[in-house]
N, CA, C and O atoms as a printed pandas DataFrame, in Angstrom:
     atom_number atom_name residue_name chain_id  residue_number  x_coord  y_coord  z_coord
0              1         N          MET        A               1   85.327  119.219  107.714
1              2        CA          MET        A               1   86.769  119.255  107.678
2              3         C          MET        A               1   87.235  120.634  107.378
3              4         O          MET        A               1   86.864  121.219  106.360
4              5         N          THR        A               2   88.074  121.183  108.280
5              6        CA          THR        A               2   88.407  122.522  108.245
6              7         C          THR        A               2   89.484  122.787  106.963
7              8         O          THR        A               2   90.062  121.851  106.410
8              9         N          LYS        A               3   89.640  124.009  106.630
9             10        CA          LYS        A               3   90.500  124.385  105.497
10            11         C          LYS        A               3   92.013  123.893  105.846
11            12         O          LYS        A               3   92.756  123.356  105.024
12            13         N          LYS        A               4   92.331  124.153  107.140
13            14        CA          LYS        A               4   93.705  123.730  107.664
14            15         C          LYS        A               4   93.922  122.083  107.544
15            16         O          LYS        A               4   94.990  121.564  107.218
16            17         N          GLN        A               5   92.751  121.392  107.857
17            18        CA          GLN        A               5   92.876  120.064  107.793
18            19         C          GLN        A               5   93.107  119.529  106.379
19            20         O          GLN        A               5   93.933  118.648  106.142
20            21         N          ILE        A               6   92.353  120.090  105.475
21            22        CA          ILE        A               6   92.516  119.867  104.035
22            23         C          ILE        A               6   93.864  120.023  103.606
23            24         O          ILE        A               6   94.414  119.116  102.981
24            25         N          ILE        A               7   94.454  121.096  103.884
25            26        CA          ILE        A               7   95.904  121.590  103.549
26            27         C          ILE        A               7   96.849  120.544  104.110
27            28         O          ILE        A               7   97.778  120.113  103.427
28            29         N          ILE        A               8   96.603  120.103  105.441
29            30        CA          ILE        A               8   97.504  119.159  106.100
30            31         C          ILE        A               8   97.340  117.844  105.292
31            32         O          ILE        A               8   98.368  117.277  104.920
32            33         N          ASN        A               9   96.248  117.367  105.021
33            34        CA          ASN        A               9   95.944  116.158  104.229
34            35         C          ASN        A               9   96.728  116.166  102.920
35            36         O          ASN        A               9   97.484  115.272  102.540
36            37         N          LEU        A              10   96.412  117.415  102.223
37            38        CA          LEU        A              10   97.099  117.422  100.822
38            39         C          LEU        A              10   98.650  117.300  100.932
39            40         O          LEU        A              10   99.275  116.450  100.297
40            41         N          VAL        A              11   99.201  118.145  101.726
41            42        CA          VAL        A              11  100.605  118.131  101.916
42            43         C          VAL        A              11  100.985  116.686  102.364
43            44         O          VAL        A              11  101.823  116.115  101.666
44            45         N          GLU        A              12  100.532  116.097  103.316
45            46        CA          GLU        A              12  100.977  114.866  103.767
46            47         C          GLU        A              12  101.014  113.908  102.623
47            48         O          GLU        A              12  101.942  113.108  102.503
48            49         N          ALA        A              13   99.886  113.987  101.668
49            50        CA          ALA        A              13   99.734  113.048  100.630
50            51         C          ALA        A              13  100.725  113.143   99.505
51            52         O          ALA        A              13  101.081  112.154   98.866
52            53         N          ILE        A              14  101.248  114.601   99.238
53            54        CA          ILE        A              14  102.074  114.694   98.095
54            55         C          ILE        A              14  103.626  115.016   98.616
55            56         O          ILE        A              14  104.574  114.956   97.833
56            57         N          ALA        A              15  103.770  115.339   99.917
57            58        CA          ALA        A              15  105.095  115.586  100.380
58            59         C          ALA        A              15  105.186  115.440  101.813
59            60         O          ALA        A              15  105.468  116.419  102.504
60            61         N          PRO        A              16  104.969  114.284  102.331
61            62        CA          PRO        A              16  105.107  113.990  103.809
62            63         C          PRO        A              16  106.217  114.335  104.518
63            64         O          PRO        A              16  106.163  114.391  105.747
64            65         N          GLU        A              17  107.449  114.629  103.775
65            66        CA          GLU        A              17  108.513  115.078  104.469
66            67         C          GLU        A              17  108.441  116.650  104.972
67            68         O          GLU        A              17  109.181  117.114  105.839
68            69         N          ILE        A              18  107.595  117.255  104.393
69            70        CA          ILE        A              18  107.301  118.800  104.696
70            71         C          ILE        A              18  106.629  119.019  105.924
71            72         O          ILE        A              18  105.615  118.383  106.212
72            73         N          THR        A              19  107.145  119.909  106.695
73            74        CA          THR        A              19  106.442  120.420  108.019
74            75         C          THR        A              19  105.738  121.708  107.571
75            76         O          THR        A              19  106.248  122.614  106.912
76            77         N          LEU        A              20  104.439  121.637  108.053
77            78        CA          LEU        A              20  103.469  122.777  107.805
78            79         C          LEU        A              20  103.471  123.786  109.168
79            80         O          LEU        A              20  103.439  123.346  110.317
80            81         N          ILE        A              21  103.507  124.939  108.885
81            82        CA          ILE        A              21  103.036  125.995  109.906
82            83         C          ILE        A              21  102.111  126.910  109.394
83            84         O          ILE        A              21  102.314  127.470  108.316
84            85         N          PHE        A              22  101.078  127.118  110.094
85            86        CA          PHE        A              22  100.070  127.977  109.685
86            87         C          PHE        A              22  100.223  129.380  110.434
87            88         O          PHE        A              22  100.451  129.414  111.643
88            89         N          ASN        A              23  100.091  130.506  109.683
89            90        CA          ASN        A              23  100.244  131.760  110.223
90            91         C          ASN        A              23   99.004  132.699  109.768
91            92         O          ASN        A              23   98.253  132.293  108.881
92            93         N          ASP        A              24   98.814  133.841  110.324
93            94        CA          ASP        A              24   97.697  134.635  109.896
94            95         C          ASP        A              24   98.189  136.133  109.365
95            96         O          ASP        A              24   97.512  137.152  109.502
96            97         N          ASN        A              25   99.280  136.081  108.836
97            98        CA          ASN        A              25   99.940  137.554  108.399
98            99         C          ASN        A              25  100.003  137.554  106.955
99           100         O          ASN        A              25  100.797  138.327  106.419
100          101         N          ASP        A              26   99.204  136.718  106.175
101          102        CA          ASP        A              26   99.205  136.939  104.699
102          103         C          ASP        A              26  100.625  136.658  104.055
103          104         O          ASP        A              26  100.968  137.261  103.038
104          105         N          ASP        A              27  101.327  135.856  104.589
105          106        CA          ASP        A              27  102.632  135.510  104.145
106          107         C          ASP        A              27  102.944  134.001  103.984
107          108         O          ASP        A              27  102.752  133.287  104.969
108          109         N          SER        A              28  103.354  133.508  102.967
109          110        CA          SER        A              28  103.567  132.280  102.759
110          111         C          SER        A              28  104.952  132.060  102.133
111          112         O          SER        A              28  105.373  132.860  101.297
112          113         N          TYR        A              29  105.708  130.935  102.541
113          114        CA          TYR        A              29  106.916  130.639  102.103
114          115         C          TYR        A              29  107.538  129.222  102.328
115          116         O          TYR        A              29  107.161  128.494  103.246
116          117         N          TYR        A              30  108.356  128.932  101.580
117          118        CA          TYR        A              30  109.071  127.430  101.851
118          119         C          TYR        A              30  110.478  127.829  102.396
119          120         O          TYR        A              30  111.213  128.662  101.864
120          121         N          GLU        A              31  110.759  127.105  103.555
121          122        CA          GLU        A              31  112.104  127.363  104.155
122          123         C          GLU        A              31  112.868  126.107  103.695
123          124         O          GLU        A              31  112.571  124.971  104.066
124          125         N          TYR        A              32  113.842  126.396  102.885
125          126        CA          TYR        A              32  114.690  125.375  102.305
126          127         C          TYR        A              32  115.511  124.455  103.367
127          128         O          TYR        A              32  115.524  123.227  103.279
128          129         N          GLY        A              33  116.116  125.101  104.265
129          130        CA          GLY        A              33  116.884  124.385  105.273
130          131         C          GLY        A              33  116.118  123.422  106.142
131          132         O          GLY        A              33  116.696  122.433  106.592
132          133         N          THR        A              34  114.906  123.644  106.389
133          134        CA          THR        A              34  114.016  122.814  107.175
134          135         C          THR        A              34  112.828  122.015  106.557
135          136         O          THR        A              34  112.089  121.285  107.217
136          137         N          ASP        A              35  112.735  122.224  105.285
137          138        CA          ASP        A              35  111.582  121.706  104.593
138          139         C          ASP        A              35  110.253  121.984  105.244
139          140         O          ASP        A              35  109.403  121.142  105.532
140          141         N          THR        A              36  110.191  123.354  105.446
141          142        CA          THR        A              36  108.973  123.786  106.184
142          143         C          THR        A              36  108.230  124.788  105.385
143          144         O          THR        A              36  108.882  125.661  104.813
144          145         N          ILE        A              37  106.887  124.761  105.275
145          146        CA          ILE        A              37  106.059  125.673  104.660
146          147         C          ILE        A              37  105.226  126.339  105.613
147          148         O          ILE        A              37  104.465  125.714  106.351
148          149         N          SER        A              38  105.352  127.712  105.626
149          150        CA          SER        A              38  104.529  128.494  106.330
150          151         C          SER        A              38  103.395  129.106  105.523
151          152         O          SER        A              38  103.658  129.801  104.541
152          153         N          ILE        A              39  102.162  128.876  105.896
153          154        CA          ILE        A              39  101.098  129.356  105.036
154          155         C          ILE        A              39   99.916  130.037  105.843
155          156         O          ILE        A              39   99.515  129.651  106.941
156          157         N          ASP        A              40   99.427  131.102  105.128
157          158        CA          ASP        A              40   98.147  131.759  105.650
158          159         C          ASP        A              40   97.017  131.026  104.851
159          160         O          ASP        A              40   97.079  130.960  103.623
160          161         N          VAL        A              41   95.993  130.481  105.555
161          162        CA          VAL        A              41   95.038  129.868  104.887
162          163         C          VAL        A              41   93.947  130.793  104.367
163          164         O          VAL        A              41   93.071  130.404  103.595
164          165         N          SER        A              42   94.042  132.005  104.815
165          166        CA          SER        A              42   93.095  132.984  104.277
166          167         C          SER        A              42   93.818  134.281  103.836
167          168         O          SER        A              42   93.657  135.356  104.413
168          169         N          PRO        A              43   94.602  134.100  102.803
169          170        CA          PRO        A              43   95.301  135.392  102.371
170          171         C          PRO        A              43   94.479  136.386  101.916
171          172         O          PRO        A              43   93.430  136.095  101.341
172          173         N          LYS        A              44   94.843  137.625  102.110
173          174        CA          LYS        A              44   94.040  138.760  101.745
174          175         C          LYS        A              44   94.359  139.261  100.346
175          176         O          LYS        A              44   93.501  139.823   99.665
176          177         N          ASP        A              45   95.654  139.045   99.906
177          178        CA          ASP        A              45   96.053  139.654   98.640
178          179         C          ASP        A              45   96.955  138.547   98.012
179          180         O          ASP        A              45   97.624  137.807   98.733
180          181         N          ASP        A              46   96.960  138.450   96.647
181          182        CA          ASP        A              46   97.928  137.529   96.108
182          183         C          ASP        A              46   99.281  138.163   95.550
183          184         O          ASP        A              46  100.132  137.449   95.018
184          185         N          ASP        A              47   99.433  139.510   95.694
185          186        CA          ASP        A              47  100.553  140.286   95.288
186          187         C          ASP        A              47  100.766  140.094   93.875
187          188         O          ASP        A              47  101.932  140.150   93.486
188          189         N          GLY        A              48   99.773  139.859   92.965
189          190        CA          GLY        A              48   99.809  139.627   91.562
190          191         C          GLY        A              48  100.284  138.229   91.095
191          192         O          GLY        A              48  100.678  138.024   89.947
192          193         N          PHE        A              49  100.224  137.321   92.019
193          194        CA          PHE        A              49  100.602  135.836   91.659
194          195         C          PHE        A              49   99.674  135.283   90.649
195          196         O          PHE        A              49  100.088  134.760   89.614
196          197         N          LEU        A              50   98.338  135.403   90.964
197          198        CA          LEU        A              50   97.309  134.945   89.904
198          199         C          LEU        A              50   97.523  135.443   88.542
199          200         O          LEU        A              50   97.683  134.716   87.563
200          201         N          ALA        A              51   97.514  136.819   88.536
201          202        CA          ALA        A              51   97.659  137.496   87.265
202          203         C          ALA        A              51   98.865  136.965   86.526
203          204         O          ALA        A              51   98.793  136.660   85.336
204          205         N          HIS        A              52  100.020  136.852   87.265
205          206        CA          HIS        A              52  101.259  136.416   86.632
206          207         C          HIS        A              52  101.010  134.920   86.165
207          208         O          HIS        A              52  101.335  134.585   85.026
208          209         N          LEU        A              53  100.496  134.117   86.955
209          210        CA          LEU        A              53  100.224  132.732   86.459
210          211         C          LEU        A              53   99.393  132.670   85.239
211          212         O          LEU        A              53   99.591  131.813   84.377
212          213         N          GLU        A              54   98.453  133.576   85.151
213          214        CA          GLU        A              54   97.514  133.530   83.937
214          215         C          GLU        A              54   98.399  134.178   82.751
215          216         O          GLU        A              54   98.490  133.608   81.664
216          217         N          ARG        A              55   98.992  135.302   83.002
217          218        CA          ARG        A              55   99.662  135.929   81.955
218          219         C          ARG        A              55  101.042  135.362   81.412
219          220         O          ARG        A              55  101.266  135.057   80.240
220          221         N          GLU        A              56  101.933  135.276   82.491
221          222        CA          GLU        A              56  103.238  134.670   82.096
222          223         C          GLU        A              56  103.373  133.319   81.864
223          224         O          GLU        A              56  104.179  132.939   81.014
224          225         N          HIS        A              57  102.590  132.399   82.601
225          226        CA          HIS        A              57  102.623  131.081   82.430
226          227         C          HIS        A              57  101.564  130.590   81.472
227          228         O          HIS        A              57  101.475  129.403   81.157
228          229         N          GLU        A              58  100.820  131.472   81.050
229          230        CA          GLU        A              58   99.714  131.224   80.160
230          231         C          GLU        A              58   98.778  130.073   80.745
231          232         O          GLU        A              58   98.257  129.251   79.991
232          233         N          CYS        A              59   98.623  130.058   81.891
233          234        CA          CYS        A              59   97.679  129.074   82.586
234          235         C          CYS        A              59   96.161  129.423   82.475
235          236         O          CYS        A              59   95.656  130.243   83.241
236          237         N          ASP        A              60   95.442  128.782   81.503
237          238        CA          ASP        A              60   94.173  129.212   81.247
238          239         C          ASP        A              60   93.141  128.850   82.403
239          240         O          ASP        A              60   92.028  129.373   82.453
240          241         N          PHE        A              61   93.611  127.882   83.361
241          242        CA          PHE        A              61   92.724  127.523   84.480
242          243         C          PHE        A              61   93.041  128.134   85.738
243          244         O          PHE        A              61   92.531  127.670   86.758
244          245         N          THR        A              62   93.831  129.132   85.796
245          246        CA          THR        A              62   94.165  129.905   86.898
246          247         C          THR        A              62   93.025  130.086   87.900
247          248         O          THR        A              62   93.096  129.606   89.031
248          249         N          TYR        A              63   91.943  130.805   87.453
249          250        CA          TYR        A              63   91.027  131.135   88.147
250          251         C          TYR        A              63   89.838  129.986   88.603
251          252         O          TYR        A              63   88.860  130.262   89.298
252          253         N          ASP        A              64   90.126  128.751   88.094
253          254        CA          ASP        A              64   89.282  127.661   88.470
254          255         C          ASP        A              64   89.654  127.032   89.908
255          256         O          ASP        A              64   88.936  126.204   90.469
256          257         N          TYR        A              65   90.722  127.467   90.374
257          258        CA          TYR        A              65   91.281  126.941   91.692
258          259         C          TYR        A              65   91.519  128.126   92.752
259          260         O          TYR        A              65   92.006  129.192   92.376
260          261         N          PRO        A              66   91.209  127.934   93.896
261          262        CA          PRO        A              66   91.438  128.975   94.937
262          263         C          PRO        A              66   92.905  129.319   95.138
263          264         O          PRO        A              66   93.806  128.501   94.952
264          265         N          LEU        A              67   93.109  130.661   95.553
265          266        CA          LEU        A              67   94.568  131.085   95.708
266          267         C          LEU        A              67   95.279  130.341   96.674
267          268         O          LEU        A              67   96.494  130.178   96.559
268          269         N          VAL        A              68   94.479  129.767   97.837
269          270        CA          VAL        A              68   95.193  128.990   98.779
270          271         C          VAL        A              68   95.665  127.733   98.216
271          272         O          VAL        A              68   96.723  127.282   98.654
272          273         N          LEU        A              69   95.018  127.088   97.286
273          274        CA          LEU        A              69   95.509  125.980   96.621
274          275         C          LEU        A              69   96.859  126.085   95.913
275          276         O          LEU        A              69   97.830  125.342   96.060
276          277         N          TRP        A              70   96.731  127.194   95.081
277          278        CA          TRP        A              70   97.867  127.635   94.131
278          279         C          TRP        A              70   99.108  127.874   95.156
279          280         O          TRP        A              70  100.227  127.417   94.919
280          281         N          THR        A              71   98.829  128.567   96.215
281          282        CA          THR        A              71   99.811  128.940   97.149
282          283         C          THR        A              71  100.551  127.676   97.675
283          284         O          THR        A              71  101.767  127.507   97.585
284          285         N          VAL        A              72   99.788  126.931   98.157
285          286        CA          VAL        A              72  100.245  125.514   98.779
286          287         C          VAL        A              72  101.112  124.807   97.765
287          288         O          VAL        A              72  102.294  124.555   97.998
288          289         N          LEU        A              73  100.491  124.484   96.610
289          290        CA          LEU        A              73  101.108  123.613   95.504
290          291         C          LEU        A              73  102.450  124.388   95.200
291          292         O          LEU        A              73  103.502  123.751   95.154
292          293         N          HIS        A              74  102.430  125.765   94.991
293          294        CA          HIS        A              74  103.643  126.492   94.621
294          295         C          HIS        A              74  104.708  126.341   95.521
295          296         O          HIS        A              74  105.852  126.143   95.113
296          297         N          GLU        A              75  104.367  126.435   96.970
297          298        CA          GLU        A              75  105.309  126.237   98.068
298          299         C          GLU        A              75  105.884  124.780   98.068
299          300         O          GLU        A              75  107.096  124.628   98.219
300          301         N          VAL        A              76  105.091  123.754   97.911
301          302        CA          VAL        A              76  105.522  122.327   97.757
302          303         C          VAL        A              76  106.293  122.328   96.643
303          304         O          VAL        A              76  107.344  121.690   96.700
304          305         N          GLY        A              77  105.970  122.983   95.489
305          306        CA          GLY        A              77  106.783  123.002   94.196
306          307         C          GLY        A              77  108.324  123.427   94.568
307          308         O          GLY        A              77  109.243  122.949   93.903
308          309         N          HIS        A              78  108.550  124.218   95.507
309          310        CA          HIS        A              78  109.836  124.607   95.900
310          311         C          HIS        A              78  110.629  123.346   96.197
311          312         O          HIS        A              78  111.712  123.090   95.670
312          313         N          TYR        A              79  109.977  122.543   97.122
313          314        CA          TYR        A              79  110.513  121.325   97.646
314          315         C          TYR        A              79  110.951  120.413   96.541
315          316         O          TYR        A              79  112.058  119.877   96.589
316          317         N          TYR        A              80  110.109  120.217   95.534
317          318        CA          TYR        A              80  110.363  119.232   94.560
318          319         C          TYR        A              80  111.233  119.708   93.332
319          320         O          TYR        A              80  111.758  118.934   92.531
320          321         N          THR        A              81  111.322  121.152   93.290
321          322        CA          THR        A              81  112.250  121.700   92.264
322          323         C          THR        A              81  113.588  122.128   92.727
323          324         O          THR        A              81  114.343  122.711   91.949
324          325         N          LEU        A              82  113.924  121.873   93.943
325          326        CA          LEU        A              82  115.108  122.385   94.495
326          327         C          LEU        A              82  116.354  122.075   93.768
327          328         O          LEU        A              82  117.222  122.942   93.667
328          329         N          ASP        A              83  116.517  120.805   93.210
329          330        CA          ASP        A              83  117.594  120.377   92.412
330          331         C          ASP        A              83  117.644  120.879   91.033
331          332         O          ASP        A              83  118.627  120.677   90.319
332          333         N          ASP        A              84  116.386  121.669   90.556
333          334        CA          ASP        A              84  116.274  122.196   89.295
334          335         C          ASP        A              84  116.945  123.669   89.144
335          336         O          ASP        A              84  117.216  124.183   88.059
336          337         N          VAL        A              85  117.156  124.233   90.361
337          338        CA          VAL        A              85  117.568  125.577   90.386
338          339         C          VAL        A              85  119.080  125.673   91.062
339          340         O          VAL        A              85  119.280  125.357   92.235
340          341         N          GLU        A              86  119.942  126.071   90.320
341          342        CA          GLU        A              86  121.341  126.257   90.657
342          343         C          GLU        A              86  121.465  127.452   91.597
343          344         O          GLU        A              86  121.956  127.321   92.718
344          345         N          GLU        A              87  121.026  128.589   91.144
345          346        CA          GLU        A              87  121.055  129.850   91.997
346          347         C          GLU        A              87  120.119  130.875   91.325
347          348         O          GLU        A              87  119.994  130.942   90.103
348          349         N          ASP        A              88  119.419  131.731   92.269
349          350        CA          ASP        A              88  118.697  132.698   91.846
350          351         C          ASP        A              88  119.615  133.939   91.765
351          352         O          ASP        A              88  120.752  133.927   92.238
352          353         N          ASP        A              89  119.114  134.929   91.190
353          354        CA          ASP        A              89  119.834  136.173   91.147
354          355         C          ASP        A              89  119.611  136.829   92.664
355          356         O          ASP        A              89  118.546  137.373   92.957
356          357         N          VAL        A              90  120.659  136.728   93.543
357          358        CA          VAL        A              90  120.579  137.071   94.891
358          359         C          VAL        A              90  120.195  138.644   94.947
359          360         O          VAL        A              90  119.300  139.006   95.710
360          361         N          ALA        A              91  120.843  139.519   94.177
361          362        CA          ALA        A              91  120.567  140.895   94.239
362          363         C          ALA        A              91  119.188  141.252   93.709
363          364         O          ALA        A              91  118.589  142.231   94.155
364          365         N          GLN        A              92  118.669  140.460   92.750
365          366        CA          GLN        A              92  117.334  140.735   92.331
366          367         C          GLN        A              92  116.379  140.276   93.438
367          368         O          GLN        A              92  115.337  140.913   93.593
368          369         N          ARG        A              93  116.651  139.216   94.226
369          370        CA          ARG        A              93  115.731  138.728   95.371
370          371         C          ARG        A              93  115.789  139.794   96.460
371          372         O          ARG        A              93  114.757  140.083   97.067
372          373         N          ILE        A              94  116.890  140.361   96.721
373          374        CA          ILE        A              94  117.073  141.350   97.729
374          375         C          ILE        A              94  116.257  142.684   97.451
375          376         O          ILE        A              94  115.539  143.219   98.295
376          377         N          ILE        A              95  116.451  143.137   96.203
377          378        CA          ILE        A              95  115.681  144.213   95.805
378          379         C          ILE        A              95  114.170  143.913   95.885
379          380         O          ILE        A              95  113.482  144.810   96.374
380          381         N          CYS        A              96  113.585  142.850   95.502
381          382        CA          CYS        A              96  112.299  142.578   95.609
382          383         C          CYS        A              96  111.815  142.624   97.163
383          384         O          CYS        A              96  110.773  143.163   97.533
384          385         N          ALA        A              97  112.697  142.004   97.960
385          386        CA          ALA        A              97  112.245  142.047   99.377
386          387         C          ALA        A              97  112.369  143.393  100.031
387          388         O          ALA        A              97  111.883  143.543  101.152
388          389         N          THR        A              98  112.953  144.342   99.449
389          390        CA          THR        A              98  112.990  145.743  100.043
390          391         C          THR        A              98  111.837  146.694   99.509
391          392         O          THR        A              98  111.610  147.807   99.982
392          393         N          ILE        A              99  111.083  146.064   98.380
393          394        CA          ILE        A              99  109.931  146.929   97.830
394          395         C          ILE        A              99  108.759  146.647   98.621
395          396         O          ILE        A              99  108.429  145.498   98.918
396          397         N          SER        A             100  108.091  147.737   98.983
397          398        CA          SER        A             100  106.800  147.442   99.640
398          399         C          SER        A             100  105.781  146.744   98.920
399          400         O          SER        A             100  105.722  146.842   97.694
400          401         N          SER        A             101  104.974  146.048   99.570
401          402        CA          SER        A             101  103.801  145.272   98.929
402          403         C          SER        A             101  102.915  146.172   98.251
403          404         O          SER        A             101  102.329  145.786   97.239
404          405         N          VAL        A             102  102.745  147.396   98.725
405          406        CA          VAL        A             102  101.698  148.421   98.193
406          407         C          VAL        A             102  102.347  148.885   96.872
407          408         O          VAL        A             102  101.607  149.146   95.923
408          409         N          THR        A             103  103.568  148.994   96.765
409          410        CA          THR        A             103  104.153  149.463   95.500
410          411         C          THR        A             103  104.156  148.239   94.465
411          412         O          THR        A             103  103.827  148.433   93.294
412          413         N          ALA        A             104  104.511  147.054   94.897
413          414        CA          ALA        A             104  104.584  145.864   94.042
414          415         C          ALA        A             104  103.139  145.634   93.569
415          416         O          ALA        A             104  103.013  145.357   92.376
416          417         N          LYS        A             105  102.114  145.703   94.266
417          418        CA          LYS        A             105  100.774  145.318   93.922
418          419         C          LYS        A             105  100.311  145.972   92.676
419          420         O          LYS        A             105   99.507  145.396   91.943
420          421         N          ASN        A             106  100.822  147.252   92.376
421          422        CA          ASN        A             106  100.433  147.993   91.212
422          423         C          ASN        A             106  101.411  148.203   90.135
423          424         O          ASN        A             106  101.369  149.091   89.283
424          425         N          ASN        A             107  102.449  147.123   90.298
425          426        CA          ASN        A             107  103.618  147.282   89.331
426          427         C          ASN        A             107  103.871  145.896   88.721
427          428         O          ASN        A             107  104.466  145.030   89.363
428          429         N          ILE        A             108  103.445  145.706   87.564
429          430        CA          ILE        A             108  103.727  144.360   86.758
430          431         C          ILE        A             108  105.164  144.095   86.756
431          432         O          ILE        A             108  105.631  143.005   87.088
432          433         N          GLU        A             109  105.907  145.161   86.355
433          434        CA          GLU        A             109  107.375  144.799   86.173
434          435         C          GLU        A             109  108.044  144.417   87.481
435          436         O          GLU        A             109  108.956  143.592   87.442
436          437         N          ILE        A             110  107.684  144.923   88.582
437          438        CA          ILE        A             110  108.217  144.488   89.981
438          439         C          ILE        A             110  107.605  143.114   90.117
439          440         O          ILE        A             110  108.386  142.211   90.418
440          441         N          GLN        A             111  106.588  142.872   89.978
441          442        CA          GLN        A             111  105.866  141.406   90.191
442          443         C          GLN        A             111  106.777  140.489   89.378
443          444         O          GLN        A             111  107.290  139.491   89.885
444          445         N          ASN        A             112  106.971  140.853   88.089
445          446        CA          ASN        A             112  107.552  139.935   87.164
446          447         C          ASN        A             112  109.018  139.664   87.585
447          448         O          ASN        A             112  109.509  138.539   87.486
448          449         N          MET        A             113  109.817  140.919   88.139
449          450        CA          MET        A             113  111.089  140.567   88.616
450          451         C          MET        A             113  111.160  139.556   89.764
451          452         O          MET        A             113  112.175  138.874   89.904
452          453         N          TYR        A             114  110.105  139.438   90.595
453          454        CA          TYR        A             114  110.124  138.377   91.694
454          455         C          TYR        A             114  109.684  137.107   91.096
455          456         O          TYR        A             114  110.418  136.125   91.210
456          457         N          TYR        A             115  108.523  137.020   90.449
457          458        CA          TYR        A             115  107.964  135.784   90.085
458          459         C          TYR        A             115  108.531  135.139   88.972
459          460         O          TYR        A             115  108.137  133.996   88.739
460          461         N          ASN        A             116  109.539  135.741   88.097
461          462        CA          ASN        A             116  110.270  135.257   87.038
462          463         C          ASN        A             116  111.689  134.820   87.623
463          464         O          ASN        A             116  112.497  134.359   86.818
464          465         N          LEU        A             117  112.037  134.926   88.913
465          466        CA          LEU        A             117  113.165  134.371   89.390
466          467         C          LEU        A             117  113.216  132.775   89.200
467          468         O          LEU        A             117  112.183  132.122   89.351
468          469         N          THR        A             118  114.277  132.236   88.909
469          470        CA          THR        A             118  114.125  130.769   88.489
470          471         C          THR        A             118  113.440  129.877   89.440
471          472         O          THR        A             118  112.676  129.010   89.018
472          473         N          SER        A             119  113.669  130.039   90.713
473          474        CA          SER        A             119  113.151  129.197   91.882
474          475         C          SER        A             119  111.714  129.476   91.950
475          476         O          SER        A             119  110.981  128.533   92.246
476          477         N          GLU        A             120  111.184  130.656   91.715
477          478        CA          GLU        A             120  109.830  131.042   91.773
478          479         C          GLU        A             120  109.167  130.466   90.487
479          480         O          GLU        A             120  108.051  129.950   90.543
480          481         N          TRP        A             121  109.808  130.553   89.435
481          482        CA          TRP        A             121  109.000  130.205   88.075
482          483         C          TRP        A             121  108.985  128.587   88.043
483          484         O          TRP        A             121  107.961  128.051   87.618
484          485         N          VAL        A             122  109.971  127.851   88.430
485          486        CA          VAL        A             122  109.876  126.314   88.476
486          487         C          VAL        A             122  108.952  125.802   89.450
487          488         O          VAL        A             122  108.351  124.749   89.239
488          489         N          ALA        A             123  108.784  126.527   90.591
489          490        CA          ALA        A             123  107.993  126.107   91.520
490          491         C          ALA        A             123  106.295  126.257   91.142
491          492         O          ALA        A             123  105.384  125.501   91.479
492          493         N          THR        A             124  106.244  127.334   90.437
493          494        CA          THR        A             124  104.909  127.639   89.875
494          495         C          THR        A             124  104.629  126.644   88.758
495          496         O          THR        A             124  103.534  126.083   88.717
496          497         N          GLU        A             125  105.535  126.408   87.883
497          498        CA          GLU        A             125  105.365  125.405   86.869
498          499         C          GLU        A             125  105.063  123.928   87.419
499          500         O          GLU        A             125  104.312  123.140   86.843
500          501         N          TRP        A             126  105.790  123.644   88.681
501          502        CA          TRP        A             126  105.477  122.372   89.224
502          503         C          TRP        A             126  103.926  122.344   89.703
503          504         O          TRP        A             126  103.238  121.335   89.552
504          505         N          ALA        A             127  103.460  123.478   90.265
505          506        CA          ALA        A             127  102.068  123.388   90.624
506          507         C          ALA        A             127  101.141  123.377   89.483
507          508         O          ALA        A             127  100.065  122.791   89.606
508          509         N          ILE        A             128  101.466  123.995   88.330
509          510        CA          ILE        A             128  100.534  123.753   87.217
510          511         C          ILE        A             128  100.635  122.297   86.803
511          512         O          ILE        A             128   99.589  121.658   86.680
512          513         N          SER        A             129  101.754  121.745   86.587
513          514        CA          SER        A             129  101.895  120.369   86.272
514          515         C          SER        A             129  101.145  119.508   87.051
515          516         O          SER        A             129  100.419  118.642   86.562
516          517         N          PHE        A             130  101.296  119.720   88.372
517          518        CA          PHE        A             130  100.520  118.906   89.334
518          519         C          PHE        A             130   98.844  118.868   89.256
519          520         O          PHE        A             130   98.179  117.860   89.495
520          521         N          ILE        A             131   98.328  120.103   88.893
521          522        CA          ILE        A             131   97.022  120.314   88.690
522          523         C          ILE        A             131   96.642  119.536   87.422
523          524         O          ILE        A             131   95.662  118.796   87.336
524          525         N          LEU        A             132   97.545  119.790   86.432
525          526        CA          LEU        A             132   97.243  119.062   85.065
526          527         C          LEU        A             132   97.149  117.600   85.316
527          528         O          LEU        A             132   96.220  117.000   84.776
528          529         N          GLU        A             133   98.025  116.917   86.099
529          530        CA          GLU        A             133   98.139  115.437   86.255
530          531         C          GLU        A             133   96.994  114.989   87.001
531          532         O          GLU        A             133   96.478  113.926   86.656
532          533         N          ILE        A             134   96.457  115.711   88.090
533          534        CA          ILE        A             134   95.373  115.151   88.794
534          535         C          ILE        A             134   93.951  115.747   88.228
535          536         O          ILE        A             134   92.870  115.294   88.603
536          537         N          GLY        A             135   94.070  116.710   87.375
537          538        CA          GLY        A             135   92.874  117.249   86.728
538          539         C          GLY        A             135   92.085  116.454   85.917
539          540         O          GLY        A             135   91.082  116.923   85.381
């Protein structure tokens, strides 16, 4: 079974309403309006996500699971936590979007600015909870 098929099976099992799109540009995201996840099955960089997961969420099993699993679960987490988030700081999200990945890669404060956005935080917490429940 291919990595793509495993991801398809996982998402179908936990969120069959979500549409999956695969890309190869090292970018993953959840599209709220269409319940679509775009995912790169072989990301080259995590942009500090795993370090944030370990450091800020105090997840002591961060490195027990591959980045692609965390990414998929985080993006599914957006679907399941949509009602938990009233509104992110739009200005903060725009600032984060304009900062180059090269700059963000080496700057914990910039990484925290993005990953601590309410919608990002609760989606990550959902992923952690999911792993704890099935673990």
